[in-house]
Amino acid sequence: MTKTSAGNFFEDFRLGQTIRHPTPRTLTAGDVALYTGLFGSRFAVQSSSAFAKAIGYRDAPIDDLLVFHVVFGKSVPDISRNAVANLGYAGGQFLAPVYPGDTLTAVSEVIGLKENSSRKTGVVYVRTRGIKQDGTPVLEYVRWVMVQKRDPAAAPPADHVPRLPTAVDVKLLGAGCPALNVRAYDFDLAGSPYRFAGYQAGEKIDHVAGITVEEAEHQIATRLYQNTAQIHFDQFSAAQSRFNRRLIYGGHAISLARALSFNGLANAFHIAAINGGRHVAPLFAGMTVFAWSEVLAVSELPGRDDVGALRLRTVATKDRPCPDFPYKDGDEYDPAVILDLDYWALIPR
Amino acid sequence: MTKTSAGNFFEDFRLGQTIRHPTPRTLTAGDVALYTGLFGSRFAVQSSSAFAKAIGYRDAPIDDLLVFHVVFGKSVPDISRNAVANLGYAGGQFLAPVYPGDTLTAVSEVIGLKENSSRKTGVVYVRTRGIKQDGTPVLEYVRWVMVQKRDPAAAPPADHVPRLPTAVDVKLLGAGCPALNVRAYDFDLAGSPYRFAGYQAGEKIDHVAGITVEEAEHQIATRLYQNTAQIHFDQFSAAQSRFNRRLIYGGHAISLARALSFNGLANAFHIAAINGGRHVAPLFAGMTVFAWSEVLAVSELPGRDDVGALRLRTVATKDRPCPDFPYKDGDEYDPAVILDLDYWALIPR
Amino acid sequence: MTKTSAGNFFEDFRLGQTIRHPTPRTLTAGDVALYTGLFGSRFAVQSSSAFAKAIGYRDAPIDDLLVFHVVFGKSVPDISRNAVANLGYAGGQFLAPVYPGDTLTAVSEVIGLKENSSRKTGVVYVRTRGIKQDGTPVLEYVRWVMVQKRDPAAAPPADHVPRLPTAVDVKLLGAGCPALNVRAYDFDLAGSPYRFAGYQAGEKIDHVAGITVEEAEHQIATRLYQNTAQIHFDQFSAAQSRFNRRLIYGGHAISLARALSFNGLANAFHIAAINGGRHVAPLFAGMTVFAWSEVLAVSELPGRDDVGALRLRTVATKDRPCPDFPYKDGDEYDPAVILDLDYWALIPR
């Protein structure tokens, strides 16, 4: 009897199944520093405890995406160890600020299953929640992944494809952001004069700069999240795969694009929700990531006059600057596009 | 008169000599985060302060191997700057938990000396102790290294080869682990249902996954320990050496193997002792490390019913998965083996 | 109207202009650990809070150069985004210790402007100050950079070249160092017996060791400082530049040279002032940095008997050990030299 886990295969999942994921994780100022070193993010609220406290946070909150990656990482050994592809995200909500010293755990519920026609794989839909040491939920999101079957002949579960929202309702966006004293928000120090009212639906913003990714960087990042997906770390096995090399964790491109988006969105300091996301093409070490964003919508938040919400589509590319906003030609993505992310960010009014 | 140290040569050591090593080092949450990013370790006790406190630690203790590497690193400028090879370890004991905020210093005693027949080198045996700011010893171990002579004609000291234990006595294993409340140890969250009673001598475990090492990673790790051995950092000089490239610090393979061993040994959370260890072959950047373990023995701890001890041999390989447990063919190591480590780990009963 | 900043061009600056730079930054134990991992510095005061407290610091102060890089990094988006070259430094003074938890902001004043004869570029002189959350200045320095003009036909400002000191006055050197209890300074633990009185003007010290730089390392370092200069990160664009590759941030060589200088200057624990500095030649990944220092002068500090000052020239080279102290042949630098740094360091008496 082996004590090593080979992870779950498609036929191991059951609708309604709940999985508590191993390895609780205390996030600290150390994680924050390493995240800064890996992505160079410059949003003032997360960068400065003095700035964050002045506007109403208890301390500088931990970057929303670092929280996302840590929660996601916990789910990997149970959910996507045998994944062929990470197909999409929906309904992501950031529910409470996370501070250094908080310990996170994660739980997933299987909310959908559908075998593919090949019978070799199936799609698993899970809703994953990240929870603090005191039981406070800090994040939830749905993702769906294509998972291998151990045995193609195994009887599949009945198909069930969940209905997923195309966007998170604006009524749900404020939970992760305390009431802010916007008069104490120093726009000079934050790096831009543009507030909520300065953005309009349809506006496109080129984030200008590019960042090249090295193998050591994405490996350190992904291990920091305790994400165990082998394809990110094991060049010996990757050399025999279709790409011949390690595949960079999709979340790495999200964090790079978010850090680049500071130039144009400096005050959109908090990711409140992830409406949807797609890793359009793989990213490999040595490539340079660029990004641009479109404001899909702007919305006030019910009952709040401190912050408003921008619905943003941030598109990341590889080895392709974005002054002309590359995206799709009909239904086909531009070949340089690697990420298509739809999210709500909060910004002072 | 030069102010730069060239390190000690074989003829500079004297039996019984005590050396206080420079550079005291305060370990922090920053070191813990960087260690996690470099190795991706997932043992719950070290990863979560909430988990650690629930079972009886004051806080999440710092990974035993991080403590080992920092203490080892201090000894390098004095002991092994002019080493040809790091030959072995024995009698390693972890004597007290180390927490963020603790400051470590190190002292070594020369316990053996033996000139080699070539007269160009000799073997130096030292017992090195790591000590906290309040004087508490946290670690001691013996290592022996082959050190160059400055002058082959120099008169050697009298030979003295110390008797070393083949394994640390089980009576000495509990010092680094406080009395635990095992009922509060959440096995689901820790990632495995297997406790002390679930392991048997002779059992072999393939840890399955592999991790590729990059130059930046091992350099960052080894500098974090303030280990100054030039062969790990200086490609200009290494290019003229027999390997033509930088040699990775042997401790890097130990930490990778330990992190990989989580898959199969998730509850063996504390390294109590290092019985012996051998760096069988060099590791270079670009190679992928795999590992497997054999349970050499199981033992209760006198006077304790919270934890038991597993004596483990963990073998690491390069570019060679381990489903068939590669080790030795007669006296010859399998050519893929890089590390043969014999240690005691504690695990809840 | 674009919301992304393209940075300032030469004709955008005005004499006397003051610029508050964005992104306040709280420095933590996480930054300290990552800095140690990147450079391997071993000065006892910065490495050990126990050591630092024993001699009179509130805690282990953050490495002076980490403070410098963070303050410098803030000025990049406003001052040197469109720089062709970073020409020099003068009048750098460290004014107060910085501890984990302190938040830094930066302000620059334009103190000189001079168009070049090509009319395509001009030299901008700025005095940049780093300031703590409570208003305490921690650092100031002058640097001058050659900046592109947006439009060569644009009318230049009147030339004004500021008078700059060739060295910081010794009366100004003690501000960043509290009164020390030198009897509590443990020279064994610090790694060298040499105090102030042990050094003499004219003395040259080879720091012996070399460190090879990897792309991931300098990128992580420079992002840690939130320095956004594209040439350090964007290989896609760099491939089309004259060097075909990313240029390493000049400050990286300064930190490497300083860390190497421990061997020979172990007790020169605090950089009090930067008299001048020149990045003589570019550094690229894969190269190995060596360093040597000359003691240019020694000086007591008025009113203090705890510490004295060494004026040092530290020279860094690439792929060239320094036993023969390579520097200049007449006015020409040795082709291996990359850095010529003139600074004051404090050392116990």
XYZ file of N, CA and C in Angstrom, chain B residues 223, chain C residues 31-32 34-43 46 62-72 89 94 207 209-213 217-218 220-222 224-225 227 248-263 265 268 271 274 278-279 283 289-293 314-317 338-341 343:
234
model
N 23.487 31.989 -0.087
C 23.785 33.310 0.489
C 22.878 33.606 1.680
N 12.049 42.072 3.587
C 13.006 42.728 2.683
C 14.438 42.427 3.103
N 14.654 42.428 4.413
C 15.995 42.152 4.929
C 16.444 40.749 4.526
N 15.369 38.866 2.025
C 15.582 38.735 0.588
C 16.889 39.427 0.189
N 17.170 40.561 0.803
C 18.436 41.256 0.525
C 19.625 40.375 0.923
N 19.515 39.702 2.053
C 20.584 38.780 2.460
C 20.730 37.657 1.438
N 19.603 37.099 0.989
C 19.655 36.019 0.000
C 20.263 36.468 -1.319
N 20.088 37.730 -1.659
C 20.596 38.213 -2.944
C 22.068 38.594 -2.883
N 22.543 39.061 -1.716
C 23.920 39.560 -1.646
C 24.798 38.827 -0.630
N 24.189 38.154 0.331
C 24.987 37.393 1.285
C 25.802 38.254 2.225
N 25.342 39.464 2.486
C 26.090 40.372 3.358
C 26.210 39.784 4.759
N 27.335 40.092 5.446
C 27.607 39.465 6.740
C 27.980 40.447 7.846
N 27.756 41.719 7.663
C 28.074 42.674 8.735
C 27.178 42.380 9.940
N 23.914 44.543 11.077
C 22.695 44.405 10.279
C 22.159 42.980 10.314
N 18.315 48.357 9.069
C 18.268 47.850 7.699
C 19.523 48.306 6.961
N 20.095 47.412 6.164
C 21.310 47.715 5.411
C 21.185 49.072 4.713
N 22.216 49.901 4.876
C 22.183 51.245 4.299
C 21.903 51.210 2.800
N 22.466 50.239 2.120
C 22.279 50.203 0.667
C 20.870 49.768 0.278
N 20.235 48.948 1.096
C 18.832 48.609 0.809
C 17.981 49.878 0.921
N 18.262 50.698 1.925
C 17.567 51.987 2.047
C 17.850 52.845 0.809
N 19.107 52.896 0.425
C 19.475 53.692 -0.752
C 18.713 53.218 -1.992
N 18.699 51.908 -2.220
C 18.060 51.389 -3.438
C 16.562 51.665 -3.453
N 15.935 51.570 -2.289
C 14.490 51.811 -2.238
C 14.188 53.287 -2.521
N 14.964 54.176 -1.936
C 14.754 55.608 -2.186
C 15.060 55.925 -3.659
N 16.153 55.402 -4.138
C 16.530 55.588 -5.555
C 15.406 55.073 -6.463
N 27.011 60.247 -8.726
C 26.424 60.543 -7.429
C 27.355 61.504 -6.686
N 23.700 59.377 4.962
C 22.719 58.556 5.670
C 22.440 59.245 7.005
N 39.344 41.975 -1.814
C 38.259 41.279 -1.110
C 38.104 39.822 -1.555
N 36.912 37.194 -2.982
C 35.878 36.344 -3.575
C 35.173 37.014 -4.751
N 34.471 36.189 -5.526
C 33.668 36.684 -6.643
C 32.265 36.111 -6.585
N 31.305 36.861 -7.131
C 29.919 36.392 -7.178
C 29.382 36.585 -8.589
N 28.857 35.516 -9.144
C 28.264 35.565 -10.475
C 26.799 36.011 -10.361
N 26.384 36.855 -11.279
C 25.014 37.383 -11.236
C 24.136 36.681 -12.257
N 18.234 37.027 -10.374
C 18.670 37.709 -9.157
C 18.565 39.224 -9.269
N 19.105 39.780 -10.349
C 19.066 41.256 -10.418
C 17.653 41.737 -10.687
N 14.873 40.308 -9.449
C 14.188 40.259 -8.151
C 14.640 41.429 -7.283
N 15.940 41.682 -7.252
C 16.458 42.781 -6.437
C 15.845 44.108 -6.871
N 15.863 44.355 -8.149
C 15.473 45.675 -8.639
C 13.967 45.889 -8.502
N 12.311 44.478 -6.076
C 12.131 44.665 -4.631
C 12.196 46.148 -4.287
N 13.032 46.882 -5.013
C 13.161 48.328 -4.786
C 12.081 49.108 -5.539
N 11.958 49.690 -8.492
C 12.640 50.433 -9.550
C 12.058 49.945 -10.876
N 22.091 45.348 -16.060
C 21.851 45.204 -14.622
C 21.897 46.575 -13.947
N 20.939 46.825 -13.087
C 20.886 48.057 -12.285
C 22.248 48.294 -11.635
N 22.774 49.498 -11.809
C 24.097 49.825 -11.264
C 24.215 49.570 -9.775
N 23.141 49.795 -9.060
C 23.152 49.575 -7.615
C 23.395 48.125 -7.233
N 23.121 47.210 -8.168
C 23.377 45.791 -7.877
C 24.870 45.556 -7.679
N 25.667 46.177 -8.521
C 27.125 46.051 -8.379
C 27.605 46.690 -7.082
N 26.975 47.800 -6.686
C 27.362 48.438 -5.422
C 27.106 47.476 -4.256
N 25.934 46.841 -4.247
C 25.615 45.927 -3.145
C 26.506 44.688 -3.148
N 26.828 44.181 -4.332
C 27.732 43.030 -4.400
C 29.115 43.412 -3.874
N 29.617 44.555 -4.305
C 30.952 44.992 -3.874
C 30.983 45.205 -2.367
N 29.928 45.812 -1.847
C 29.855 46.044 -0.404
C 29.832 44.706 0.350
N 29.057 43.741 -0.127
C 28.995 42.442 0.551
C 30.356 41.752 0.492
N 31.018 41.822 -0.654
C 32.346 41.220 -0.784
C 33.353 41.905 0.136
N 33.169 43.209 0.359
C 34.141 43.975 1.138
C 34.173 43.566 2.610
N 33.202 42.766 3.046
C 33.243 42.246 4.414
C 34.590 41.591 4.693
N 35.120 40.889 3.707
C 36.405 40.229 3.885
C 37.513 41.266 3.766
N 37.015 44.295 5.665
C 36.414 45.493 6.276
C 35.246 45.101 7.183
N 33.651 47.698 9.437
C 33.213 48.977 8.843
C 31.726 48.839 8.534
N 27.649 52.512 6.330
C 27.975 53.498 5.306
C 27.383 54.818 5.768
N 28.097 58.765 0.859
C 28.605 58.419 -0.471
C 29.150 59.710 -1.078
N 30.672 56.135 -9.726
C 30.552 56.109 -11.170
C 30.403 54.658 -11.640
N 29.384 54.438 -12.451
C 29.217 53.127 -13.085
C 30.046 53.161 -14.365
N 27.171 45.999 -16.507
C 27.283 44.629 -16.002
C 26.117 43.829 -16.568
N 31.411 39.225 -10.377
C 31.886 40.502 -9.825
C 32.913 40.262 -8.718
N 34.044 40.933 -8.831
C 35.087 40.946 -7.803
C 35.253 42.387 -7.321
N 35.947 42.573 -6.197
C 36.110 43.937 -5.691
C 37.371 44.085 -4.850
N 37.888 45.301 -4.806
C 38.968 45.647 -3.891
C 38.722 47.069 -3.403
N 39.367 47.423 -2.304
C 39.185 48.766 -1.741
C 40.529 49.398 -1.396
N 35.978 51.795 -3.241
C 35.762 50.392 -3.571
C 35.557 50.287 -5.074
N 36.380 49.448 -5.668
C 36.354 49.260 -7.120
C 35.827 47.854 -7.401
N 34.839 47.744 -8.257
C 34.336 46.423 -8.658
C 34.722 46.153 -10.099
N 34.993 44.877 -10.353
C 35.358 44.459 -11.708
C 34.446 43.317 -12.150
N 33.972 48.033 -13.401
C 32.584 48.434 -13.653
C 32.101 49.508 -12.679
N 32.745 49.626 -11.521
C 32.264 50.547 -10.490
C 33.439 51.210 -9.801
N 33.313 52.499 -9.582
C 34.316 53.278 -8.841
C 33.534 54.079 -7.798
N 33.552 53.599 -6.559
C 32.702 54.170 -5.514
C 33.559 54.739 -4.396
N 33.284 56.427 -0.653
C 32.319 56.587 0.439
C 33.016 56.597 1.788
